[in-house]
Amino acid sequence: MAALLTDRQIEEQLLQLPGWARTGNEIEQVFTFADFLGAIAFVNRLVEPAETAGHHPDISISWNKVTIRLSTHDAGGLTEKDFSLAQQITDLA
Ligand code: H2B
């Protein structure tokens, strides 16, 4: 199982990921697109990297906005897996 990151490690990782914020045991970002189709296309793009990583974001869609939340459930908090996938998702937006 991936190791939980310390508060300090989490802060350091967040410095490398502008737009992402910590909310307790998760990190999240709201991505905004031109319209609903843009939002859905973004969600479709992240399916393959999430499946490849075996790590899956919580996803909420509200017309042109997609909220992505990441946490490592089996570790009970944030691990390297969350930051790795967050970087990949950022690159797809
Ligand atoms: N996704 C996320 N975000 N956190 C997890 O702990 C997690 C997951 N666990 N996807 C994976 C699936 C696990 O249940 C399987 C067995 O790999």
PDB file of C-alpha atoms and ligand atoms in Angstrom, residues 54-57 70-75 82, ligand 1:
ATOM      1  CA  GLY A  54      -5.489   1.859 -10.923  1.00  0.00           C
ATOM      2  CA  HIS A  55      -6.402   5.094  -9.177  1.00  0.00           C
ATOM      3  CA  HIS A  56      -9.685   6.905  -9.699  1.00  0.00           C
ATOM      4  CA  PRO A  57     -10.735  10.456  -8.955  1.00  0.00           C
ATOM      5  CA  LEU A  70      -8.245  12.691  -5.176  1.00  0.00           C
ATOM      6  CA  SER A  71      -7.455  10.632  -2.109  1.00  0.00           C
ATOM      7  CA  THR A  72      -6.028   7.170  -1.507  1.00  0.00           C
ATOM      8  CA  HIS A  73      -8.879   5.403   0.201  1.00  0.00           C
ATOM      9  CA  ASP A  74      -7.060   2.268   1.246  1.00  0.00           C
ATOM     10  CA  ALA A  75      -4.273   4.349   2.858  1.00  0.00           C
ATOM     11  CA  ASP A  82      -2.799  11.250  -5.742  1.00  0.00           C
TER      12      ASP A  82
HETATM   13  N1  H2B B   1      -8.863   5.192  -6.353  1.00  0.00           N
HETATM   14  C1  H2B B   1      -8.601   6.054  -5.384  1.00  0.00           C
HETATM   15  N2  H2B B   1      -8.765   7.371  -5.603  1.00  0.00           N
HETATM   16  N3  H2B B   1      -8.193   5.649  -4.194  1.00  0.00           N
HETATM   17  C2  H2B B   1      -8.004   4.345  -3.920  1.00  0.00           C
HETATM   18  O1  H2B B   1      -7.592   3.999  -2.803  1.00  0.00           O
HETATM   19  C3  H2B B   1      -8.266   3.418  -4.952  1.00  0.00           C
HETATM   20  C4  H2B B   1      -8.728   3.905  -6.191  1.00  0.00           C
HETATM   21  N4  H2B B   1      -8.074   2.128  -4.785  1.00  0.00           N
HETATM   22  N5  H2B B   1      -9.042   3.046  -7.174  1.00  0.00           N
HETATM   23  C5  H2B B   1      -8.049   1.209  -5.880  1.00  0.00           C
HETATM   24  C6  H2B B   1      -9.033   1.596  -6.943  1.00  0.00           C
HETATM   25  C7  H2B B   1      -8.271  -0.181  -5.341  1.00  0.00           C
HETATM   26  O2  H2B B   1      -9.541  -0.324  -4.769  1.00  0.00           O
HETATM   27  C8  H2B B   1      -8.065  -1.237  -6.398  1.00  0.00           C
HETATM   28  C9  H2B B   1      -8.202  -2.628  -5.829  1.00  0.00           C
HETATM   29  O3  H2B B   1      -6.805  -1.069  -6.986  1.00  0.00           O
END
